[in-house]
PDB file of C-alpha atoms in Angstrom:
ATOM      1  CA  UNK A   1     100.435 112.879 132.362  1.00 70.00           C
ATOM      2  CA  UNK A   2      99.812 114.588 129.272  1.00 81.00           C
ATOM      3  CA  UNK A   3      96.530 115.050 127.443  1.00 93.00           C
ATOM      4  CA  UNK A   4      94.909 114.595 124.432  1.00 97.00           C
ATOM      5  CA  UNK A   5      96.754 116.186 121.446  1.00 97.00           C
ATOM      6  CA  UNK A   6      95.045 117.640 118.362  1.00 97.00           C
ATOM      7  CA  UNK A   7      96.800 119.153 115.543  1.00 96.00           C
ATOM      8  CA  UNK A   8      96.208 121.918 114.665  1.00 97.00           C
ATOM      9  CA  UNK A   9      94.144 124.069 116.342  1.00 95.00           C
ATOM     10  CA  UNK A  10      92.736 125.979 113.470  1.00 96.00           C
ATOM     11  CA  UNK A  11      92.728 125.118 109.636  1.00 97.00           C
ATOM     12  CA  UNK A  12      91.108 127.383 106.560  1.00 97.00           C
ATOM     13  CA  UNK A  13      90.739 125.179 103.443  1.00 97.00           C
ATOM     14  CA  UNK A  14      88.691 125.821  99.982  1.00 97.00           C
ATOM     15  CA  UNK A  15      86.005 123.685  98.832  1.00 97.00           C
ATOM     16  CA  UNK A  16      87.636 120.532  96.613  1.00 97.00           C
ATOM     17  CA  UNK A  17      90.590 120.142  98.814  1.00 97.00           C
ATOM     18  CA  UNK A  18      91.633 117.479 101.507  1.00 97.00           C
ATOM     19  CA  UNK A  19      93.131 117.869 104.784  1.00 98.00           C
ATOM     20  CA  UNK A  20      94.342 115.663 107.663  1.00 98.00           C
ATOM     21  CA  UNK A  21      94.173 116.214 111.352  1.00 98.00           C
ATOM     22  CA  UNK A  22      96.506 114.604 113.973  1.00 98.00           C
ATOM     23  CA  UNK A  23      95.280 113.006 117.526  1.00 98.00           C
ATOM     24  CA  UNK A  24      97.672 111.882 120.089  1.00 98.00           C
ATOM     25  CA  UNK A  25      96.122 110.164 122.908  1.00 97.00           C
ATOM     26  CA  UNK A  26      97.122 109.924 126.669  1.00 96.00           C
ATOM     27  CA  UNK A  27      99.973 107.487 127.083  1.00 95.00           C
ATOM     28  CA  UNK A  28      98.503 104.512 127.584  1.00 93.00           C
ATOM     29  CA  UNK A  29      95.303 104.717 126.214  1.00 94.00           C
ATOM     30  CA  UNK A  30      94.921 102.177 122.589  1.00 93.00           C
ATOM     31  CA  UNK A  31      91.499 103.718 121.868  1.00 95.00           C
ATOM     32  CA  UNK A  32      90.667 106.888 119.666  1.00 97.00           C
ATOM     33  CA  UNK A  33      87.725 108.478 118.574  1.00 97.00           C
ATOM     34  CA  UNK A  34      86.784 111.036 116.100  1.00 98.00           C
ATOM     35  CA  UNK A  35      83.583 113.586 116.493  1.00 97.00           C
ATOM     36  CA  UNK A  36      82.378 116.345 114.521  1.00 98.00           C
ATOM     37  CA  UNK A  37      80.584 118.871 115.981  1.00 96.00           C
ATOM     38  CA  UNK A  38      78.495 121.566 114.342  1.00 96.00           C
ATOM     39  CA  UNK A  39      75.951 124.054 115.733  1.00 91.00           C
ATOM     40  CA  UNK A  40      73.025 122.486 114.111  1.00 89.00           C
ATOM     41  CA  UNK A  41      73.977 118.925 114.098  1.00 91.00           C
ATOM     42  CA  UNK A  42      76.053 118.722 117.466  1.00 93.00           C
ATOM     43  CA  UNK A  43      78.345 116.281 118.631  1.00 95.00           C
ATOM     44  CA  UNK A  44      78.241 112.861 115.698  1.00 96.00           C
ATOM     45  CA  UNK A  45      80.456 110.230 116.089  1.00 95.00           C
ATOM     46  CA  UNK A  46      82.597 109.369 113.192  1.00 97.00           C
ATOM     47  CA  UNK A  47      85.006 106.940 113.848  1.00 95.00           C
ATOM     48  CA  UNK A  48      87.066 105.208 116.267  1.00 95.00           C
ATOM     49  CA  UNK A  49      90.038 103.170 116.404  1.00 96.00           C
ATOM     50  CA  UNK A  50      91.689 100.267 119.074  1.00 94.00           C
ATOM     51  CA  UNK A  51      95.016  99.300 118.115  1.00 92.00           C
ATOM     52  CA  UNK A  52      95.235  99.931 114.537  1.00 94.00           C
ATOM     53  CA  UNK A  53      91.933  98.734 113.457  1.00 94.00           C
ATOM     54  CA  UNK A  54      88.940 100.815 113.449  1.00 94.00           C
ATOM     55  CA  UNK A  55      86.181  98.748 115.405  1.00 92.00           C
ATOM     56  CA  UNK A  56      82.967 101.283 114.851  1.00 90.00           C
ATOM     57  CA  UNK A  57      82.390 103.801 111.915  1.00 93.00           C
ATOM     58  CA  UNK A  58      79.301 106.604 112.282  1.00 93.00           C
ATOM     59  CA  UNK A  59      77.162 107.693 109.478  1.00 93.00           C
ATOM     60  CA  UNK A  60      79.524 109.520 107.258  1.00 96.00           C
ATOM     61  CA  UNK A  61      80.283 108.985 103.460  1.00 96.00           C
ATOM     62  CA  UNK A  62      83.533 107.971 102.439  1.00 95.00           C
ATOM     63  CA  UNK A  63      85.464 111.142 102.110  1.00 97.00           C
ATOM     64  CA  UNK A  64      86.181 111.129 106.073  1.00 98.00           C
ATOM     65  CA  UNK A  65      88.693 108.161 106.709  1.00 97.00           C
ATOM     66  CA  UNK A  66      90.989 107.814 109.758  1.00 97.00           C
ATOM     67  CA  UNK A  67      93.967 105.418 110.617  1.00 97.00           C
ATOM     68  CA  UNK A  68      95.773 104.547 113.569  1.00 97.00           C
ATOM     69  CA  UNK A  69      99.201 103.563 114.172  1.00 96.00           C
ATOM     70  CA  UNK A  70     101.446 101.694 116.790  1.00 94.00           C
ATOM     71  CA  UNK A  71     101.729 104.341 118.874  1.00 93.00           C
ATOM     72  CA  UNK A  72      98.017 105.167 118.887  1.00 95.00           C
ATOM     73  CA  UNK A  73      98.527 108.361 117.248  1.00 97.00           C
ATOM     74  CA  UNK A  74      95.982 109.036 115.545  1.00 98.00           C
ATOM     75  CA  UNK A  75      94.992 111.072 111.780  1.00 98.00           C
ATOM     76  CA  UNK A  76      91.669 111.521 110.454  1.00 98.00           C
ATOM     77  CA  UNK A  77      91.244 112.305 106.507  1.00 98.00           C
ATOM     78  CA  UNK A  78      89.020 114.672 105.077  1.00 98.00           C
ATOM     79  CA  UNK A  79      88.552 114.606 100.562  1.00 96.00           C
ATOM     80  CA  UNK A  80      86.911 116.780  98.308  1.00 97.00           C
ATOM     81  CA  UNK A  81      85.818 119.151 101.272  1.00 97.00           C
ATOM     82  CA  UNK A  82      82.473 120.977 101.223  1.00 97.00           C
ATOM     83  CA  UNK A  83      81.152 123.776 103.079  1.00 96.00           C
ATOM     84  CA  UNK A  84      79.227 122.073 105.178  1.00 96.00           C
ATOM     85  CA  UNK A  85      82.300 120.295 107.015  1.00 97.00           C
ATOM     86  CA  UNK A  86      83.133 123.433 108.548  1.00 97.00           C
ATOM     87  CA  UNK A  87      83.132 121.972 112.140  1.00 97.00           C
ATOM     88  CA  UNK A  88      85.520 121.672 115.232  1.00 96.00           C
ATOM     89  CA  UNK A  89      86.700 118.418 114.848  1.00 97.00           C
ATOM     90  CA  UNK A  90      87.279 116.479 118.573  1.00 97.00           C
ATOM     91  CA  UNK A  91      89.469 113.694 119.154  1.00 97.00           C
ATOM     92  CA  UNK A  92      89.357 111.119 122.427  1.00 97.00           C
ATOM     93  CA  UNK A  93      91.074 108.722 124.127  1.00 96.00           C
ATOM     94  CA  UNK A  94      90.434 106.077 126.345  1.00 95.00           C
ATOM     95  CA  UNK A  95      91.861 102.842 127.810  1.00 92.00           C
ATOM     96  CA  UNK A  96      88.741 100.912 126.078  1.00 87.00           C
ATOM     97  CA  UNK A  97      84.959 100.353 126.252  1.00 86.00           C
ATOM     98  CA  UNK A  98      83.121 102.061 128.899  1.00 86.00           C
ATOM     99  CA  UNK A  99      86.033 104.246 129.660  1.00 90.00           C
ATOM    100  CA  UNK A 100      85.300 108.074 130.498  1.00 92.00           C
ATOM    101  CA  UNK A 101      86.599 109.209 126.988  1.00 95.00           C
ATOM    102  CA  UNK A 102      89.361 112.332 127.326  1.00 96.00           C
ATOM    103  CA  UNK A 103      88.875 115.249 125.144  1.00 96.00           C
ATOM    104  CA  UNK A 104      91.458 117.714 123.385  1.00 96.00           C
ATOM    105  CA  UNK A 105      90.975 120.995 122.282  1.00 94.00           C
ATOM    106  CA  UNK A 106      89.613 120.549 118.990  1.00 95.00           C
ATOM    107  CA  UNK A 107      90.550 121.573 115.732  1.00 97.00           C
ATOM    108  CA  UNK A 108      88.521 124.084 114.331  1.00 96.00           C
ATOM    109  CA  UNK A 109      88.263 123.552 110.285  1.00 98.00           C
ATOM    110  CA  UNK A 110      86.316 126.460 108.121  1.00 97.00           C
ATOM    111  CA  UNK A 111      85.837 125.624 104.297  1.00 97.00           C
ATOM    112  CA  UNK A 112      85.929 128.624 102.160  1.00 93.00           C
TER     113      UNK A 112
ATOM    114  CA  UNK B   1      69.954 102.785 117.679  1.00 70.00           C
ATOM    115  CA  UNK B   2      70.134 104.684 121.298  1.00 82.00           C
ATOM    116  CA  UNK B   3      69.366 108.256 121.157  1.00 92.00           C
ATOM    117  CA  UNK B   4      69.689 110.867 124.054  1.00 97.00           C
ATOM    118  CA  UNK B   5      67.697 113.508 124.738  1.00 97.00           C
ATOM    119  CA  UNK B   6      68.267 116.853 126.723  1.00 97.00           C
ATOM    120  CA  UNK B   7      65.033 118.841 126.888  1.00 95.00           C
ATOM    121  CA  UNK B   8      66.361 121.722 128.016  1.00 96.00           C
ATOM    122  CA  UNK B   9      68.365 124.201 125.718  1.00 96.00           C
ATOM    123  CA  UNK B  10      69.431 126.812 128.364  1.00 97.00           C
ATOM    124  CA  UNK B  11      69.026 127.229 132.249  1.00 97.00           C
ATOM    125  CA  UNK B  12      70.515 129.862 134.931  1.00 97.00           C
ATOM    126  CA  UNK B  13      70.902 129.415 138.112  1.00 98.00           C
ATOM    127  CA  UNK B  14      72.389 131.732 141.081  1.00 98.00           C
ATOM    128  CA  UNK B  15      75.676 131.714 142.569  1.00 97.00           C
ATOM    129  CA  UNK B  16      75.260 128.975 145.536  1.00 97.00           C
ATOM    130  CA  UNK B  17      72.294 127.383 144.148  1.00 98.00           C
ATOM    131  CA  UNK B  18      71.063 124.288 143.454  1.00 98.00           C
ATOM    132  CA  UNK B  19      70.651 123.331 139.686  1.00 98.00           C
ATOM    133  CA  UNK B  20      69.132 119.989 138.185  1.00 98.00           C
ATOM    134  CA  UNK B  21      70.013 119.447 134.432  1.00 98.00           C
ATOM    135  CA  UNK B  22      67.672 116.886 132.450  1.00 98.00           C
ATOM    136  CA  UNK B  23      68.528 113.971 130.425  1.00 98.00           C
ATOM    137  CA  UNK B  24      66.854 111.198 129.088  1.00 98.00           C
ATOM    138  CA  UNK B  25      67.887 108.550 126.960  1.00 97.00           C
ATOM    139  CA  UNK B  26      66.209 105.473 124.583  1.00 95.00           C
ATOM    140  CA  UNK B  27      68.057 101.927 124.665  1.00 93.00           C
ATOM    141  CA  UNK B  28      67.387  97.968 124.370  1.00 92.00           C
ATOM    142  CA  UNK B  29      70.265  97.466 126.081  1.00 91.00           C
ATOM    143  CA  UNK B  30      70.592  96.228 129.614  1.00 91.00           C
ATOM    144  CA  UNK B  31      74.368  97.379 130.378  1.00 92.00           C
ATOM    145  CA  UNK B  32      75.785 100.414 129.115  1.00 95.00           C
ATOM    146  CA  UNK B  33      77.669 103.857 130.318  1.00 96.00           C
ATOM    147  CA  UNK B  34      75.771 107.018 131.011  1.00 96.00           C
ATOM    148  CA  UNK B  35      78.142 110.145 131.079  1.00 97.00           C
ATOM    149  CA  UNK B  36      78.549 114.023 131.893  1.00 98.00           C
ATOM    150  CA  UNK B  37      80.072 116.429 130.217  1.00 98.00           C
ATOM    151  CA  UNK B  38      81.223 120.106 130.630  1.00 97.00           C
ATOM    152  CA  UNK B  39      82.190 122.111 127.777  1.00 96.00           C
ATOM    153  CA  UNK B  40      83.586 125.478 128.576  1.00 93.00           C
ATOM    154  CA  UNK B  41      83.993 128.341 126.205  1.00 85.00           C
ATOM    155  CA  UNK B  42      87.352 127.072 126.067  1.00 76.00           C
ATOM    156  CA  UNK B  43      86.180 123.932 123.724  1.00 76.00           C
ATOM    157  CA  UNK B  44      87.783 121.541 125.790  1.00 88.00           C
ATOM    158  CA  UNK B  45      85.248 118.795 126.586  1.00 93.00           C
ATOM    159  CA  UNK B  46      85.923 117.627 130.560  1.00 95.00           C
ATOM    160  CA  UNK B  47      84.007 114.349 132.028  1.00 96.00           C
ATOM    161  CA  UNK B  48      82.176 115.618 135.213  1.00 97.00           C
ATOM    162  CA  UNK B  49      80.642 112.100 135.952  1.00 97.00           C
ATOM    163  CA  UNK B  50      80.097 108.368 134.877  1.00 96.00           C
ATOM    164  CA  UNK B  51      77.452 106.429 135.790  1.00 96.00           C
ATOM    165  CA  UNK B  52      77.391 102.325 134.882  1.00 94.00           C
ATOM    166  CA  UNK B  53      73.965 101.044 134.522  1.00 94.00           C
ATOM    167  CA  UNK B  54      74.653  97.614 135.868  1.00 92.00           C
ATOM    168  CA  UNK B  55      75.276  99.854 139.335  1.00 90.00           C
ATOM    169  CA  UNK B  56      72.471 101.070 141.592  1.00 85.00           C
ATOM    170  CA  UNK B  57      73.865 103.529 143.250  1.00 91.00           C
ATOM    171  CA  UNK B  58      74.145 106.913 142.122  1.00 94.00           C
ATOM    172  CA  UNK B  59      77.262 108.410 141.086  1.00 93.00           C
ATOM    173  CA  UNK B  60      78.603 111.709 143.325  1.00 94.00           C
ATOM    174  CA  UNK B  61      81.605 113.698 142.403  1.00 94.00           C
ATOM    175  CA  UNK B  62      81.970 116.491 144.947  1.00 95.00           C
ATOM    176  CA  UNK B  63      79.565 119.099 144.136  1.00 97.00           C
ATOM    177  CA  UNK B  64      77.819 116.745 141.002  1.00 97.00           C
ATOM    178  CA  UNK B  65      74.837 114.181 141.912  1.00 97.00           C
ATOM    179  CA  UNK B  66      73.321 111.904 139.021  1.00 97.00           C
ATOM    180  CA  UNK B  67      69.887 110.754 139.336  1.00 97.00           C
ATOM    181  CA  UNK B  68      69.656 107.324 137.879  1.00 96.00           C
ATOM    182  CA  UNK B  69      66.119 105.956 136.774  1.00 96.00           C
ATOM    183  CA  UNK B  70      67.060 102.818 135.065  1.00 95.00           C
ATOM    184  CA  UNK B  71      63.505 102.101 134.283  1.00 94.00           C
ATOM    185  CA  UNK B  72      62.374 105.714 133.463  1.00 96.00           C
ATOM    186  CA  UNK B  73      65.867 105.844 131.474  1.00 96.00           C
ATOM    187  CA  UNK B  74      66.298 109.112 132.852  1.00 97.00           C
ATOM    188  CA  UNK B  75      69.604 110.548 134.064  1.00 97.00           C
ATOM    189  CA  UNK B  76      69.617 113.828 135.280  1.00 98.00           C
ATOM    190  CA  UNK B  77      72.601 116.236 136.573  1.00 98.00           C
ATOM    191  CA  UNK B  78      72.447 118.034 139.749  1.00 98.00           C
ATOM    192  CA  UNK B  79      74.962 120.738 141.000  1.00 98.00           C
ATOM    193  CA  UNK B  80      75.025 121.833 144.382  1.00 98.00           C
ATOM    194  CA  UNK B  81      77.200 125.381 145.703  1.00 97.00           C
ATOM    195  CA  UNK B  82      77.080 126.263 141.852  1.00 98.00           C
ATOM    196  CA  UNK B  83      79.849 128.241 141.445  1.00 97.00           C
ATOM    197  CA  UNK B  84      80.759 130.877 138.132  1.00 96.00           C
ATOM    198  CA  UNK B  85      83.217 128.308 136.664  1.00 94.00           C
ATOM    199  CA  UNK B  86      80.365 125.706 136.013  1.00 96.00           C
ATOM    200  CA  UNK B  87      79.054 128.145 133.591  1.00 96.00           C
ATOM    201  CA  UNK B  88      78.959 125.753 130.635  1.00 97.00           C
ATOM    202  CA  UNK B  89      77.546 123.587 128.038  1.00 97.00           C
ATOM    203  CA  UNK B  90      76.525 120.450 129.687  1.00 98.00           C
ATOM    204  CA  UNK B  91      76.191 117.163 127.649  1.00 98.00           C
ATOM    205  CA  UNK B  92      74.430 113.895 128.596  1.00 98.00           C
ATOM    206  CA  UNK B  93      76.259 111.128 127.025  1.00 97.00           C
ATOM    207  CA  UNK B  94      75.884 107.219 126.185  1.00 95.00           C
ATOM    208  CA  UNK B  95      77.461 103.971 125.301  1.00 94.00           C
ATOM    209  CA  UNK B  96      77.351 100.960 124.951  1.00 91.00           C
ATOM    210  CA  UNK B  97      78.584  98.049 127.137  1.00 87.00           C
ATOM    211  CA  UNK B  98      80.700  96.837 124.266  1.00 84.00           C
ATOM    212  CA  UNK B  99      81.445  99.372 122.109  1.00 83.00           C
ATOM    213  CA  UNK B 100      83.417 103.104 122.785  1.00 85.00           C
ATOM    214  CA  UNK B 101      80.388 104.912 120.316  1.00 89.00           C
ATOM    215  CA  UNK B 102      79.507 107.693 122.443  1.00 92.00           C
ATOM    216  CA  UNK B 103      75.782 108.758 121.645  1.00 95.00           C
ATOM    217  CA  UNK B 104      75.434 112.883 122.990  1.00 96.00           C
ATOM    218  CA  UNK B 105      72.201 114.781 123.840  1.00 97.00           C
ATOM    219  CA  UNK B 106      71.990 118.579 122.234  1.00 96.00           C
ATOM    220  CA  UNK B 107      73.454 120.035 125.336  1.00 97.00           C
ATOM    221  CA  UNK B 108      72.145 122.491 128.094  1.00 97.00           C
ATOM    222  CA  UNK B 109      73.857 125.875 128.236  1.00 97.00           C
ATOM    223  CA  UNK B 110      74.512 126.388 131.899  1.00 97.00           C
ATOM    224  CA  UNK B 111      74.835 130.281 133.027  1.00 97.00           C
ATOM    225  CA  UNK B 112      75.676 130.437 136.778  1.00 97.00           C
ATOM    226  CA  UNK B 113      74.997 134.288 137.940  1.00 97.00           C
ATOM    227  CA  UNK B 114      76.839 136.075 140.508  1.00 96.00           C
TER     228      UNK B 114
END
C-alpha cells in the first residue's frame, strides 16, 4: 500500500506571495492533518480534515486554510507569506480518532 | 489544553544498550492516545508505538517498551539491543479520545554509538 503523499518536496517563495501544498493519504484513510514544524516552535498542529469537513483547527491566523476533497486528497493554503513560515510542512493520515497517524516526507517551504 | 513534555533534549547511548527516553504529559481527560515517534534525518516521521490509556498493560513492539504511569501521567520510551538505525529524534505524542489533534513534546535527539 502506498504512503502518504506530499507535494512537493521543496518550495522557495518571496514574502507577499501564496502557495499551496498537496497531501494524498493512504487509500483508505478519510482523515488528514496538517503540522508545521519549525526549530524553535516544533511540531503545531494546524488543521485537520474527515471527509471534506475540517473537524479541528490549531492556533493559526487565517492566512493558512486547507480543504479536502472526495478522494481525501488533501491541499493546504498559505497567503501573504512571511518569513517566519519558513517550515517543513507534514501531512498525515489516518483511518480516524485514535489512529497511529502516517507521516510523509514533508515539504520543506523557505520564504525569501 | 494537554501539553507534553520531554525533559530531555539529547541522550547517547552505546551500541547494544539499554536506553529509557522521558515523557510526561498534562490532561483532564480520562481516555486518550499516547504515541511514539521516530524521526530520522530523512524527515519522515515513523510511529514506533501506541499506547491507549483506557489499557493497563504496557505496549511492546519488538525492541520498544512504554512505561505507562496513568496517575504520574508519565510515559516513557525504552529501547533495548539499540542498534545505529535508532539514531533519531524521538517524539512523545498525545490525543484525545475524540479528536485526531495530536499534541507533541520538543523531542529527544537519540545518538546510538558504535
Amino acid at each position: 500500500k502506498a504512503g502518504v503523499t506530499q507535494t512537493p518536496r521543496y518550495l522557495i517563495k518571496t514574502r507577499g506571495q501564496q502557495v499551496t501544498l498537496s497531501c494524498s493519504p493512504i487509500s483508505g484513510h478519510r482523515s488528514v492533518s496538517w503540522y508545521q514544524q519549525t526549530p524553535g516552535q516544533g511540531l503545531q498542529f494546524l488543521f485537520e480534515y474527515f471527509s471534506e469537513t475540517q473537524r479541528n483547527k490549531g492556533n493559526f491566523p487565517g492566512r493558512f486554510s486547507g480543504r479536502q476533497f472526495s478522494n481525501s486528497r488533501s491541499e493546504m493554503n498559505v497567503s501573504t507569506l512571511e518569513l517566519g513560515d519558513s517550515a517543513l510542512y507534514l501531512c498525515a493520515s489516518s483511518l480516524g480518532n485514535g489512529q497511529p497517524q502516517h507521516f510523509g516526507d514533508g515539504t520543506r517551504l523557505s520564504i525569501l | 489544553a494537554q501539553t507534553v513534555t520531554q525533559s530531555q533534549p539529547e541522550m547517547s547511548v552505546q551500541e547494544a544498550e539499554t536506553v529509557t527516553l522521558s515523557c510526561t504529559y498534562d490532561t483532564s481527560e480520562n481516555n486518550y492516545y499516547l504515541f511514539w515517534y521516530k524521526q530520522p534525518p530523512s524527515r519522515q516521521m515513523i510511529l514506533v508505538i501506541r499506547q491507549e490509556a483506557y489499557k493497563q498493560q504496557n505496549a511492546t513492539e519488538n525492541r520498544f517498551s512504554v512505561n505507562f504511569q496513568k496517575a504520574a501521567k508519565s510515559f516513557s520510551l525504552k529501547i533495548s539491543d539499540s542498534q545505529l538505525g535508532d539514531t533519531a529524534m524521538y517524539f512523545c505524542a498525545f490525543t484525545s479520545y475524540n479528536n485526531n489533534d495530536m499534541r507533541f513534546g520538543a523531542g529527544t535527539r537519540l545518538t546510538v554509538k558504535p
